[in-house]
Coordinates of C-alpha atoms and ligand atoms in Angstrom, one line a residue:
M1 CA 88.7 89.8 117.7
S2 CA 90.7 87.0 119.2
A3 CA 92.6 87.3 122.5
T4 CA 96.1 88.7 121.8
I5 CA 99.5 88.6 123.4
G6 CA 102.6 90.8 122.9
Y7 CA 105.4 89.7 120.6
P8 CA 108.8 91.3 119.9
I9 CA 107.8 92.2 116.4
D10 CA 105.0 94.1 114.6
L11 CA 104.9 93.9 110.8
H12 CA 101.8 96.0 110.3
L13 CA 101.7 99.6 111.6
H14 CA 100.1 102.8 110.3
S15 CA 101.3 106.4 110.8
T16 CA 100.0 109.9 110.3
Y17 CA 101.1 109.5 106.7
S18 CA 97.9 107.6 106.2
D19 CA 95.2 107.0 108.8
G20 CA 97.3 106.3 111.8
L21 CA 97.5 108.8 114.7
K22 CA 101.2 108.5 115.5
S23 CA 104.1 110.0 113.6
P24 CA 106.9 107.7 112.5
E25 CA 109.0 109.2 115.4
E26 CA 106.2 108.4 117.9
L27 CA 105.8 104.8 116.5
C28 CA 109.6 104.3 116.9
G29 CA 109.5 105.6 120.4
A30 CA 106.7 103.2 121.3
A31 CA 108.5 100.3 119.6
A32 CA 111.7 101.1 121.6
R33 CA 109.7 101.2 124.9
L34 CA 108.3 97.8 124.1
G35 CA 111.8 96.5 123.2
L36 CA 110.7 95.3 119.8
Y37 CA 113.2 93.7 117.3
A38 CA 111.5 94.6 114.1
I39 CA 108.7 96.8 112.8
A40 CA 107.1 97.5 109.4
L41 CA 105.2 100.6 108.3
C42 CA 102.3 99.7 106.1
D43 CA 100.5 103.0 105.4
H44 CA 97.6 102.9 103.0
D45 CA 98.4 104.0 99.4
T46 CA 101.5 106.0 100.3
V47 CA 105.3 105.5 100.6
D48 CA 105.8 109.1 102.0
G49 CA 106.2 107.9 105.6
L50 CA 108.9 105.4 104.8
A51 CA 111.9 107.7 104.6
P52 CA 111.0 109.6 107.9
M53 CA 110.5 106.2 109.6
A54 CA 113.8 104.8 108.4
K55 CA 115.5 108.0 109.6
A56 CA 113.7 107.8 113.0
V57 CA 114.8 104.1 113.4
A58 CA 118.4 105.0 112.4
R59 CA 118.5 107.8 115.0
L60 CA 117.2 105.4 117.6
N61 CA 119.8 102.8 116.8
A62 CA 122.6 105.3 116.7
G63 CA 121.6 106.5 120.2
G64 CA 123.0 103.3 121.7
A65 CA 120.2 103.0 124.3
L66 CA 118.6 99.9 122.8
P67 CA 119.5 96.4 124.0
Q68 CA 119.5 95.4 120.3
P69 CA 119.1 97.3 117.1
L70 CA 115.5 97.8 115.8
R71 CA 115.0 96.4 112.3
F72 CA 112.8 98.4 110.0
I73 CA 111.0 97.0 107.0
P74 CA 109.4 99.5 104.6
S75 CA 106.0 98.4 103.4
I76 CA 102.7 99.6 101.9
E77 CA 99.0 98.5 102.1
L78 CA 96.9 98.6 99.0
S79 CA 93.2 98.1 98.9
A80 CA 91.8 96.1 96.1
G81 CA 88.7 94.3 94.7
S82 CA 85.4 95.8 93.9
D83 CA 84.4 96.7 97.5
G84 CA 88.0 97.5 98.6
H85 CA 87.9 94.7 101.2
I86 CA 91.0 92.9 99.9
H87 CA 94.1 94.4 101.3
I88 CA 97.6 93.6 100.0
L89 CA 100.8 94.3 101.8
G90 CA 104.0 94.9 99.8
Y91 CA 107.2 94.6 101.9
G92 CA 110.3 96.2 100.4
A93 CA 108.7 97.6 97.3
N94 CA 110.9 99.9 95.3
P95 CA 109.3 103.3 96.1
R96 CA 110.5 104.7 92.8
S97 CA 108.9 102.0 90.7
P98 CA 107.0 103.9 87.9
S99 CA 104.0 101.6 87.9
L100 CA 103.7 101.7 91.7
T101 CA 104.1 105.5 91.6
A102 CA 101.3 105.8 89.0
C103 CA 99.0 103.5 91.1
L104 CA 99.6 105.5 94.2
H105 CA 99.0 108.8 92.4
A106 CA 95.7 107.4 91.1
A107 CA 94.7 106.1 94.5
Q108 CA 95.5 109.4 96.2
T109 CA 93.5 111.4 93.7
D110 CA 90.6 109.0 94.1
R111 CA 90.8 109.3 97.9
T112 CA 90.7 113.1 97.8
S113 CA 87.7 113.3 95.5
R114 CA 85.9 110.5 97.4
A115 CA 86.4 112.2 100.7
A116 CA 84.7 115.3 99.3
R117 CA 81.8 113.1 98.1
I118 CA 81.5 111.5 101.6
L119 CA 81.5 115.0 103.2
A120 CA 78.8 116.1 100.7
R121 CA 76.7 113.0 101.6
L122 CA 77.1 113.8 105.3
A123 CA 76.1 117.4 104.7
A124 CA 73.0 116.2 102.8
L125 CA 72.1 114.2 106.0
G126 CA 72.4 117.4 108.0
I127 CA 75.9 116.6 109.3
A128 CA 78.1 119.5 108.4
L129 CA 81.6 118.8 109.7
D130 CA 83.9 121.5 110.7
P131 CA 86.7 121.3 108.1
D132 CA 89.2 122.4 110.8
L133 CA 88.6 119.0 112.4
L134 CA 89.7 117.1 109.4
D135 CA 93.4 117.0 109.9
G136 CA 93.5 114.2 107.4
L137 CA 92.3 116.5 104.6
K138 CA 96.0 117.5 104.3
S139 CA 97.0 113.9 103.8
P140 CA 97.0 112.5 100.3
A141 CA 95.9 109.2 101.9
I142 CA 92.7 110.8 103.4
G143 CA 90.3 108.0 104.3
R144 CA 87.2 107.1 106.2
A145 CA 89.1 106.9 109.5
H146 CA 89.9 110.6 109.3
I147 CA 86.3 111.4 108.7
A148 CA 85.1 109.1 111.4
R149 CA 87.4 110.7 114.0
A150 CA 86.2 114.2 112.9
M151 CA 82.6 113.0 113.5
V152 CA 83.6 111.9 117.0
K153 CA 85.3 115.3 117.7
D154 CA 82.2 117.1 116.4
G155 CA 79.9 115.0 118.7
V156 CA 78.0 113.5 115.8
V157 CA 78.8 110.0 117.1
N158 CA 80.4 108.7 120.3
T159 CA 83.0 106.4 118.7
V160 CA 84.8 105.7 115.4
Q161 CA 83.1 102.4 115.2
Q162 CA 79.7 104.0 115.5
A163 CA 80.7 106.4 112.6
F164 CA 81.4 103.4 110.4
D165 CA 78.4 101.4 111.6
R166 CA 75.9 104.2 111.1
Y167 CA 77.4 106.2 108.1
L168 CA 80.7 105.1 106.6
A169 CA 80.6 101.3 106.2
Q170 CA 79.7 99.7 102.9
G171 CA 75.9 100.0 102.4
K172 CA 75.5 102.9 104.9
S173 CA 74.2 106.3 103.9
A174 CA 77.5 108.1 103.4
Y175 CA 79.4 105.2 101.9
V176 CA 81.2 106.1 98.7
P177 CA 83.2 103.3 97.0
R178 CA 86.7 103.7 95.6
K179 CA 88.1 102.9 92.2
L180 CA 90.4 100.0 92.8
P181 CA 92.5 97.4 91.0
S182 CA 91.6 93.8 91.2
A183 CA 93.4 91.9 93.9
A184 CA 95.4 89.9 91.3
D185 CA 96.4 93.2 89.6
A186 CA 97.5 94.7 93.0
V187 CA 99.7 91.6 93.6
S188 CA 101.2 91.8 90.2
L189 CA 101.9 95.5 90.5
L190 CA 103.7 95.1 93.9
K191 CA 105.6 92.1 92.5
D192 CA 106.8 94.2 89.6
A193 CA 107.9 96.8 92.1
G194 CA 110.1 94.1 93.7
A195 CA 108.0 93.6 96.8
V196 CA 107.4 90.6 98.9
V197 CA 103.6 90.4 98.7
V198 CA 101.3 89.3 101.5
L199 CA 97.6 89.0 101.8
A200 CA 96.6 91.2 104.8
H201 CA 94.2 90.0 107.5
P202 CA 92.5 87.2 105.5
C203 CA 89.8 86.8 108.1
R204 CA 88.6 90.3 107.7
L205 CA 87.3 89.2 104.3
S206 CA 84.6 87.1 106.0
L207 CA 84.8 84.5 103.3
G208 CA 84.0 80.8 103.7
D209 CA 86.8 78.3 103.5
A210 CA 86.3 77.4 99.9
A211 CA 86.1 81.1 98.7
L212 CA 89.2 82.0 100.7
N213 CA 91.1 79.0 99.4
A214 CA 90.1 80.0 95.8
L215 CA 91.2 83.6 96.4
I216 CA 94.6 82.5 97.8
K217 CA 95.1 80.1 94.9
E218 CA 94.3 82.9 92.4
L219 CA 96.6 85.4 94.1
M220 CA 99.4 82.7 94.3
G221 CA 99.1 82.6 90.5
A222 CA 99.8 86.3 90.4
G223 CA 102.8 85.9 92.7
L224 CA 101.5 86.1 96.3
D225 CA 104.3 85.3 98.8
G226 CA 102.6 85.1 102.1
L227 CA 99.6 85.3 104.4
E228 CA 99.2 87.7 107.4
I229 CA 97.9 85.0 109.7
Y230 CA 98.8 86.6 113.1
H231 CA 96.5 89.6 113.0
P232 CA 94.0 90.5 115.7
S233 CA 91.1 89.5 113.4
T234 CA 92.3 85.9 113.1
S235 CA 90.6 83.6 115.6
R236 CA 92.5 80.6 117.1
T237 CA 90.4 78.3 115.0
A238 CA 91.3 80.2 111.8
V239 CA 95.0 80.2 112.8
R240 CA 94.9 76.4 113.1
R241 CA 93.4 76.2 109.6
L242 CA 95.4 78.9 107.8
E243 CA 98.9 78.3 109.1
P244 CA 99.1 74.7 107.8
L245 CA 97.6 75.9 104.5
A246 CA 100.3 78.6 104.2
R247 CA 103.2 76.2 105.1
R248 CA 101.9 73.5 102.7
N249 CA 101.9 76.0 99.9
D250 CA 105.4 77.5 100.8
L251 CA 103.8 80.8 101.7
L252 CA 105.4 83.1 104.3
V253 CA 103.6 83.5 107.6
T254 CA 103.5 87.0 108.9
G255 CA 101.9 88.9 111.7
G256 CA 101.1 92.5 112.7
S257 CA 98.7 94.3 115.0
D258 CA 97.4 96.8 112.3
Y259 CA 98.0 99.5 115.0
H260 CA 96.5 102.9 114.1
G261 CA 97.2 104.6 117.5
D262 CA 93.5 104.9 118.4
A263 CA 92.7 104.9 122.0
N264 CA 89.7 103.0 123.2
T265 CA 90.2 100.1 120.8
R266 CA 91.5 96.7 121.7
V267 CA 94.4 96.9 119.3
S268 CA 97.8 97.3 120.9
M269 CA 101.2 97.6 119.2
A270 CA 102.8 94.1 118.7
H271 CA 99.8 92.3 120.1
M272 CA 98.7 89.4 117.9
P273 CA 96.9 86.0 118.5
S274 CA 98.8 83.6 120.7
G275 CA 100.6 80.6 119.3
W276 CA 103.1 82.2 116.9
L277 CA 106.0 80.0 118.0
S278 CA 108.1 80.5 114.9
W279 CA 107.9 84.3 114.7
A280 CA 111.7 84.6 114.6
E281 CA 112.1 82.1 111.8
D282 CA 109.2 83.6 109.9
L283 CA 110.7 87.1 110.3
E284 CA 114.1 85.8 108.9
A285 CA 112.3 84.2 106.0
L286 CA 110.6 87.5 105.2
L287 CA 113.8 89.5 105.6
S288 CA 115.8 87.2 103.4
R289 CA 113.4 88.0 100.5
V290 CA 113.0 91.7 101.0
K291 CA 115.1 93.6 98.4
H292 CA 114.5 97.3 99.1
T293 CA 115.1 98.4 102.7
Ligands
AMP1 P1 89.4 103.6 103.6 O1 90.7 103.1 103.3 O2 89.2 105.1 103.5 O3 88.3 102.9 102.8 O4 89.1 103.3 105.1 C1 89.4 102.1 105.6 C2 90.1 102.2 107.0 O5 89.1 102.6 107.9 C3 90.7 100.9 107.5 O6 92.1 100.9 107.1 C4 90.6 101.1 109.0 O7 91.6 101.9 109.4 C5 89.3 101.9 109.1 N1 88.1 101.1 109.3 C6 87.4 100.4 108.3 N2 86.3 99.8 108.8 C7 86.3 100.2 110.1 C8 85.4 99.9 111.2 N3 84.3 99.2 111.1 N4 85.7 100.5 112.4 C9 86.8 101.2 112.6 N5 87.6 101.5 111.6 C10 87.4 101.0 110.4
MN2 MN1 93.5 102.1 108.2
MN3 MN1 93.8 96.6 106.1
MN4 MN1 96.3 98.1 107.9

């Protein structure tokens, strides 16, 4: 993770509607305390948190206590590719798009059955988790983060990271893959739903320059609009390479902390790598293309 600094915007947040720990109302409260101008909710595989978040932002803005109104951009994060490592953000997708609705329904069904398979694998390893600890079992977007946190609460591991490193990460004993669309199909689907489509945290992919360039080219062919360059996983060196690449190709530059609300991590709301001098212009460029808000 690179050293990060605070900005007045955060275009990548998670709530309790997926694997975040804060409700939309709590996220809004935190954004207001930080004096942010704009936030986007990007829950995994669900649009269910978007209306509550829009309502919480509207309530905050109507309260008259903010120095400037808080802008809210509805979004979503889809996992894609054979190992699920490619994450695609769709800003301003039409939440009633039939193809998006079908895709989310399939993803949620797959998440639920996969969570049961992960729990069975853990049980086979002698780790029987107390189902009462699994708050996320009630969420249609149940994921490995919920299971990892339950493992911490149950004392199986000390940290969420340890749960992933020992059991839940790809290749580990309780890993169960998901059934996912290809990255190009995820981009096309979000485009069809009217979204501005951004490749999330490109450095998380751990690809070499040539492979990452090839992926970006391929996704541009499917309609990719931007790259999430200012993410805690992007090193200063990578920013210096990726930002000119984005601008040369007329791709939007975005940034977000990927805040999940976990304590004891180095992720803080609105903290991204330093050097994003044009965040205001880049935000306007994104907003000018977002159709559904
Ligand atoms: P899933 O969508 O169920 O496959 O889980 C992926 C989510 O788990 C990511 O969005 C992160 O929130 C979290 N995650 C993935 N890998 C790790 C890791 N190594 N350490 C902590 N959290 C992780
Ligand atoms: Mn997550
Ligand atoms: Mn992601
Ligand atoms: Mn995310």
